[in-house]
Coordinates of C-alpha atoms in Angstrom, one line a residue:
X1 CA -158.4 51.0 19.9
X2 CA -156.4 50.8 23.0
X3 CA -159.8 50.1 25.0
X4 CA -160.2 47.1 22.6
X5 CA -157.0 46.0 23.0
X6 CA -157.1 45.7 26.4
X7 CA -160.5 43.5 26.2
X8 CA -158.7 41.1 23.7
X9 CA -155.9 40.3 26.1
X10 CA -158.1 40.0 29.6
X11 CA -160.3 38.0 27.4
X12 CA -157.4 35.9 26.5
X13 CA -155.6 35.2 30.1
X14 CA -159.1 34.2 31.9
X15 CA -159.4 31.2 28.7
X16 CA -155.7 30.5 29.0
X17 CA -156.3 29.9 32.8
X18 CA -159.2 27.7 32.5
X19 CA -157.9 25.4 29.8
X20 CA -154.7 24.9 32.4
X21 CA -157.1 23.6 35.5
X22 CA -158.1 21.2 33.3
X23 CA -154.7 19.6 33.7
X24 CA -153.2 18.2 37.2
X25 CA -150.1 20.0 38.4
X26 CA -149.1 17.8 41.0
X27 CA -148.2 14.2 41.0
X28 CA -150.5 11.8 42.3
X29 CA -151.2 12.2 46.2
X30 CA -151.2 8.2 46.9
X31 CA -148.4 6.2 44.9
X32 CA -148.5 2.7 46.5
X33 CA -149.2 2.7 50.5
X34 CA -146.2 4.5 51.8
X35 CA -146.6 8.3 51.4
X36 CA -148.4 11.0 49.6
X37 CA -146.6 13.2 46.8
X38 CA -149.2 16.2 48.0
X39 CA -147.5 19.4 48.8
X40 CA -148.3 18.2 52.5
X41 CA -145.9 15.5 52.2
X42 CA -142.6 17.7 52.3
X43 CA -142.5 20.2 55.1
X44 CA -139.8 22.4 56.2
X45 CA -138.2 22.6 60.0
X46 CA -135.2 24.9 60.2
X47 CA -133.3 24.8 57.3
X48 CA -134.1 20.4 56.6
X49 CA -136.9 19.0 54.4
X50 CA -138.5 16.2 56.0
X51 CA -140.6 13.9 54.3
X52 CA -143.3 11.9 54.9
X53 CA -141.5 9.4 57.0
X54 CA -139.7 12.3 58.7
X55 CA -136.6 12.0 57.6
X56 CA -134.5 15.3 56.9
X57 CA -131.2 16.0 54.9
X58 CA -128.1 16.5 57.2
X59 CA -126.3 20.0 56.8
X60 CA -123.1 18.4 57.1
X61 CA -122.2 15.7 54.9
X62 CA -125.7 15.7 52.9
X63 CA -126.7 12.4 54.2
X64 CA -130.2 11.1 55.9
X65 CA -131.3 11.5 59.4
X66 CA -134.7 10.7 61.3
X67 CA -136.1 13.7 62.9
X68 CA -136.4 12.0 66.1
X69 CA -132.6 11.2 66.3
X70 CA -130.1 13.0 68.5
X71 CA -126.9 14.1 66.1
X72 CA -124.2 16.2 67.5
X73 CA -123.7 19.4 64.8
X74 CA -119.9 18.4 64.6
X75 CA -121.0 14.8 63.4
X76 CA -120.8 14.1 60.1
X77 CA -123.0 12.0 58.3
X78 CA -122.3 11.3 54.8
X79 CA -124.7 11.4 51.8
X80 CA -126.5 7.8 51.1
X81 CA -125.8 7.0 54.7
X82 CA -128.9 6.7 57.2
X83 CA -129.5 7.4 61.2
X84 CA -133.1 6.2 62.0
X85 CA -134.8 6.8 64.8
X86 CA -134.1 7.8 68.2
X87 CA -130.2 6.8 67.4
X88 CA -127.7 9.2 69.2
X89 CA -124.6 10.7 67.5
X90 CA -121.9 12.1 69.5
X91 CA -119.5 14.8 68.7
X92 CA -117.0 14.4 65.7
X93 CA -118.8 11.0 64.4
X94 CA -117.9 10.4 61.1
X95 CA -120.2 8.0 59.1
X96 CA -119.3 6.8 55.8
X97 CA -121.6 6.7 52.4
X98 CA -123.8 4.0 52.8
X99 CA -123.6 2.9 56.3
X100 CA -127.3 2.6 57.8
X101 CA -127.0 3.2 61.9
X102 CA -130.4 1.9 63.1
X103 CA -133.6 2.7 65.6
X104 CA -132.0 3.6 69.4
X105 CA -128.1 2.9 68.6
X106 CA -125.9 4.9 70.4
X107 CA -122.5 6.2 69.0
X108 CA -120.2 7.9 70.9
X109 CA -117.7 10.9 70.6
X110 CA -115.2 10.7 67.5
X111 CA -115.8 7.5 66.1
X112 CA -115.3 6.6 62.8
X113 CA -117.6 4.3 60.8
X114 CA -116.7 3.1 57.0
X115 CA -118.6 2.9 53.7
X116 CA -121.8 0.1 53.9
X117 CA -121.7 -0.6 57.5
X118 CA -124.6 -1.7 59.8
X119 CA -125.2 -1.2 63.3
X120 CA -128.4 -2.1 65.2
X121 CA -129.3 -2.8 68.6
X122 CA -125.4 -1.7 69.8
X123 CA -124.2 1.4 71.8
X124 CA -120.5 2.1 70.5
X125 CA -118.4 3.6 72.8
X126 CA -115.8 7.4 72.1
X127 CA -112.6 6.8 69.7
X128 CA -113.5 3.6 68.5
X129 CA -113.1 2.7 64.5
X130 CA -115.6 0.4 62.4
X131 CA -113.8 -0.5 59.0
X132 CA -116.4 -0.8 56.0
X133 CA -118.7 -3.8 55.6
X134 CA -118.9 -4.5 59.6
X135 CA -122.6 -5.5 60.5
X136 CA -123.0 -5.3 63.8
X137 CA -126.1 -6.3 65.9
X138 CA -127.9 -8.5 63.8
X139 CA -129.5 -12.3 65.0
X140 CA -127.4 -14.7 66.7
X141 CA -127.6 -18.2 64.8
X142 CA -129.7 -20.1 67.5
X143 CA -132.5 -22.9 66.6
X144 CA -133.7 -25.9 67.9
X145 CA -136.3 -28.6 67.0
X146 CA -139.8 -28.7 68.9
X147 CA -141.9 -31.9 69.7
X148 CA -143.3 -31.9 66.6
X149 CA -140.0 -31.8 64.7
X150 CA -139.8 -28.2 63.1
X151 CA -137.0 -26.4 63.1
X152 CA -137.9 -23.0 65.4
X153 CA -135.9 -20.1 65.5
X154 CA -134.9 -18.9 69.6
X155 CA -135.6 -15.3 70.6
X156 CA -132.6 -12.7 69.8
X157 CA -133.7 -9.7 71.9
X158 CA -130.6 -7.9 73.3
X159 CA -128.1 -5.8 72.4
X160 CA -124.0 -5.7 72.0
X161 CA -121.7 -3.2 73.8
X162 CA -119.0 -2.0 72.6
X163 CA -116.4 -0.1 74.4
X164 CA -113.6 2.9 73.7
X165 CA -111.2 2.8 71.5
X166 CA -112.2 -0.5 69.7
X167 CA -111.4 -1.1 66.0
X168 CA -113.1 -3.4 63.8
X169 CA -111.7 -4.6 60.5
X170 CA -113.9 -5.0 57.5
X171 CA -116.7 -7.4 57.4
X172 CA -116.8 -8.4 60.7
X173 CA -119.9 -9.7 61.9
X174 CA -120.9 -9.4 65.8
X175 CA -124.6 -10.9 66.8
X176 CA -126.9 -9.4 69.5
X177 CA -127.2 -11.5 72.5
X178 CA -130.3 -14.0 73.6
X179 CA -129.9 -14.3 77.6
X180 CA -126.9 -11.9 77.9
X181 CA -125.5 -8.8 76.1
X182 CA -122.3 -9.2 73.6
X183 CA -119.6 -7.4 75.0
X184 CA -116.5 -6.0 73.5
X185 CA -114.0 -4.7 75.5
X186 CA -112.2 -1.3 75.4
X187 CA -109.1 -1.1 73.8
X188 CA -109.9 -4.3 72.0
X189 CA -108.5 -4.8 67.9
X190 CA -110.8 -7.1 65.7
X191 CA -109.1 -7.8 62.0
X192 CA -111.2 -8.4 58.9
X193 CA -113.7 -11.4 58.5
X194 CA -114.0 -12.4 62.1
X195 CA -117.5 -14.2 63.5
X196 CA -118.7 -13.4 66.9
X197 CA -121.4 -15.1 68.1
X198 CA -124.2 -14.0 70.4
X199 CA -123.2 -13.8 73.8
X200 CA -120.4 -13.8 73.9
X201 CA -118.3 -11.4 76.4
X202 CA -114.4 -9.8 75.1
X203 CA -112.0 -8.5 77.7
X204 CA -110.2 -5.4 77.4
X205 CA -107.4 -5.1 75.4
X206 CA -107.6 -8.2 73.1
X207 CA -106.2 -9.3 69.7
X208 CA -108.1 -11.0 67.2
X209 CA -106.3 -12.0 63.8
X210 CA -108.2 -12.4 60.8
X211 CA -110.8 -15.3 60.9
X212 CA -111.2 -16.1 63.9
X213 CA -114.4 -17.6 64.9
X214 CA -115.9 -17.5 68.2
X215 CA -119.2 -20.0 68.8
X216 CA -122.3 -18.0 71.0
X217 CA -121.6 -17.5 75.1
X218 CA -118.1 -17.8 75.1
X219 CA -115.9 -15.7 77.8
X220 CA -112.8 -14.2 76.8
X221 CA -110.9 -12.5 79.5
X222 CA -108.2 -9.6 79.2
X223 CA -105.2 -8.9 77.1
X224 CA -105.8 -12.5 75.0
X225 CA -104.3 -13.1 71.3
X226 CA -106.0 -15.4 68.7
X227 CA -104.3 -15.6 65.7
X228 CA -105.4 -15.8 62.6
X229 CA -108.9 -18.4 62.0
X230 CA -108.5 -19.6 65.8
X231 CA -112.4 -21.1 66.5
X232 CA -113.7 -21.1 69.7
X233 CA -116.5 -23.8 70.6
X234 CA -119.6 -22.2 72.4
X235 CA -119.7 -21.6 75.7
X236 CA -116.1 -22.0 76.7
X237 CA -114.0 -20.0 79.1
X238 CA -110.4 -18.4 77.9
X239 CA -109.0 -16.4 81.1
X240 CA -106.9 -13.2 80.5
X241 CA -103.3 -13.0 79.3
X242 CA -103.7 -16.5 76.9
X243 CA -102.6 -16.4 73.7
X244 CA -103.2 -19.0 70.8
X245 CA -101.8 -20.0 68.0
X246 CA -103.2 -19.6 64.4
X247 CA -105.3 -22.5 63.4
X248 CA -105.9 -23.8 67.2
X249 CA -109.1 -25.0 68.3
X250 CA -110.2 -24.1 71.9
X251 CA -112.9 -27.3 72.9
X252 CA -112.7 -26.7 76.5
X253 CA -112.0 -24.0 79.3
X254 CA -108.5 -22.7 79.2
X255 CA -107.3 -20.9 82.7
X256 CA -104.2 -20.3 82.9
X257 CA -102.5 -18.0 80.6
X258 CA -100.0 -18.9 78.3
X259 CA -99.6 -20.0 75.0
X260 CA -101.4 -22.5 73.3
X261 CA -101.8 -24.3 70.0
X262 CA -103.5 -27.6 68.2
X263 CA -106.6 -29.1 68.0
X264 CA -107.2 -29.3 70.8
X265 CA -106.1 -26.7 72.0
X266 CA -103.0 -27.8 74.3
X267 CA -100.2 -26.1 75.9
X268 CA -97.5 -24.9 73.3
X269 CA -94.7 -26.7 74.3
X270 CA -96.8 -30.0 74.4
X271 CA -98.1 -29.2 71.0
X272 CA -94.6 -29.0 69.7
X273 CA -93.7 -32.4 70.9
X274 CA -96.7 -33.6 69.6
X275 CA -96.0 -32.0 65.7
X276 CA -92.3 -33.1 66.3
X277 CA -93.1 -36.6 66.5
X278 CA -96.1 -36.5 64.3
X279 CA -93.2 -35.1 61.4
X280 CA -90.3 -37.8 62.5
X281 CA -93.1 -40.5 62.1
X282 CA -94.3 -39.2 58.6
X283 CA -90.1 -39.5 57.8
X284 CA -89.9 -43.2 58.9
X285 CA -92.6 -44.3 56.2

């Protein structure tokens, strides 16, 4: 009895075997054209899954990383957010859920970077701060028309630098250069919703209120103010130590620091005299 007991049950695990190879156990090994679902298409290095695009989990904030990047083990990198390729991460980087740092930006030591921010073609330099919904990086806005009359788009192929201890308020927008880098000084505070075109060079410790736009391949020297939705025409010079008044509209080089105001931008005391007269004319009629 126990002999044909023992049959019955062999007999019965070799037919439960074959009629399970007769299903798949793995998911398809081609879904579309970007990676296979095989079991070749996760592997293990360390203690990180990377998968078929070699991207690995972080250990320290559970967000994504290309293998090929450089990250500091202090940085943390937070889950949703994204370092591609050959991007470097210095120590005590913080980068917040969502943010996407892309292929060969540099970051340096203990900057912070927000929710849903975007940096490309930039090096960021130690301490600074990047408030959520900053893009930085991206296509100037440059076009022109050819002989035959179609609009054509000009060649964006460089980078912006940004120095230490830099803050920039929420979505800010700072273009890559075309014939020169975009430079932003260290020590320099950008508030919320400011345009800065490509080219365009930032001294060191400068203030710019919320707004403010600044056209491509402008120069702005050191320790200059621009208050709130002050524009800039492109390529104008602003030396150091100028500061202008909310709503002012630099059209031409300004070197000599003070303060100015108007559009144009004029000296403040003449702009005064100009919006006293303009206000004892509107009282005569």
């Amino acid at each position: 009895m126990e002999i044909l007991v023992r049959r019955l049950a062999s007999s019965f695990s070799t037919s439960l075997a074959r009629s399970t190879s007769n299903f798949p156990t793995r998911f398809p090994s081609h879904i579309g054209s970007l990676c296979s679902f095989s079991h070749s298409s996760v592997t293990t290095e360390g203690d990180a899954a990377v998968n078929c695009l070699g991207f690995r989990t972080w250990h320290n904030g559970g967000g994504t990383f290309h293998h090929s990047a450089s990250i500091d083990p202090t940085a943390v990198v937070e889950i949703g957010a994204v370092v591609h390729s050959n991007s470097v991460v210095g120590p005590s980087v913080h980068i917040g859920s969502g943010s996407v740092i892309g292929h060969a930006v540099t970051i340096g030591q203990s900057t912070k970077i927000g929710f849903n921010v975007a940096l490309s073609n930039c090096n960021v330099g130690d301490f600074c701060v990047i408030h959520n919904g900053v893009c930085v990086g991206q296509d100037g806005f440059g076009f022109f028309v050819d002989e035959q009359g179609t609009m054509k788009k000009k060649p964006q192929m460089l980078n912006v630098k940004i120095g230490m201890n830099v803050e920039i308020g929420s979505n800010t927008c700072i273009d890559r250069g075309s014939w020169r880098d975009t430079i932003i000084g260290n020590n320099t505070k950008i508030d919320n919703l400011v345009q800065i075109g490509h080219n365009v060079i930032i001294g060191d410790c400068c203030l710019l209120c919320g707004q403010v736009g600044i056209a491509g391949s402008v120069t702005i020297g050191d320790y200059v103010t621009l208050g709130g939705r002050v524009a800039i025409r492109d390529h104008v010079s602003v030396g150091s130590n100028v500061r202008l008044a909310a709503l002012s509209c630099v059209t031409k080089d300004i070197k000599e620091p003070g303060d100015y105001g108007g559009f144009p931008a004029i000296p403040i005391s003449a702009w005064r005299r100009q919006v006293a007269k303009q206000s004892q004319a509107s009282r005569k009629k």
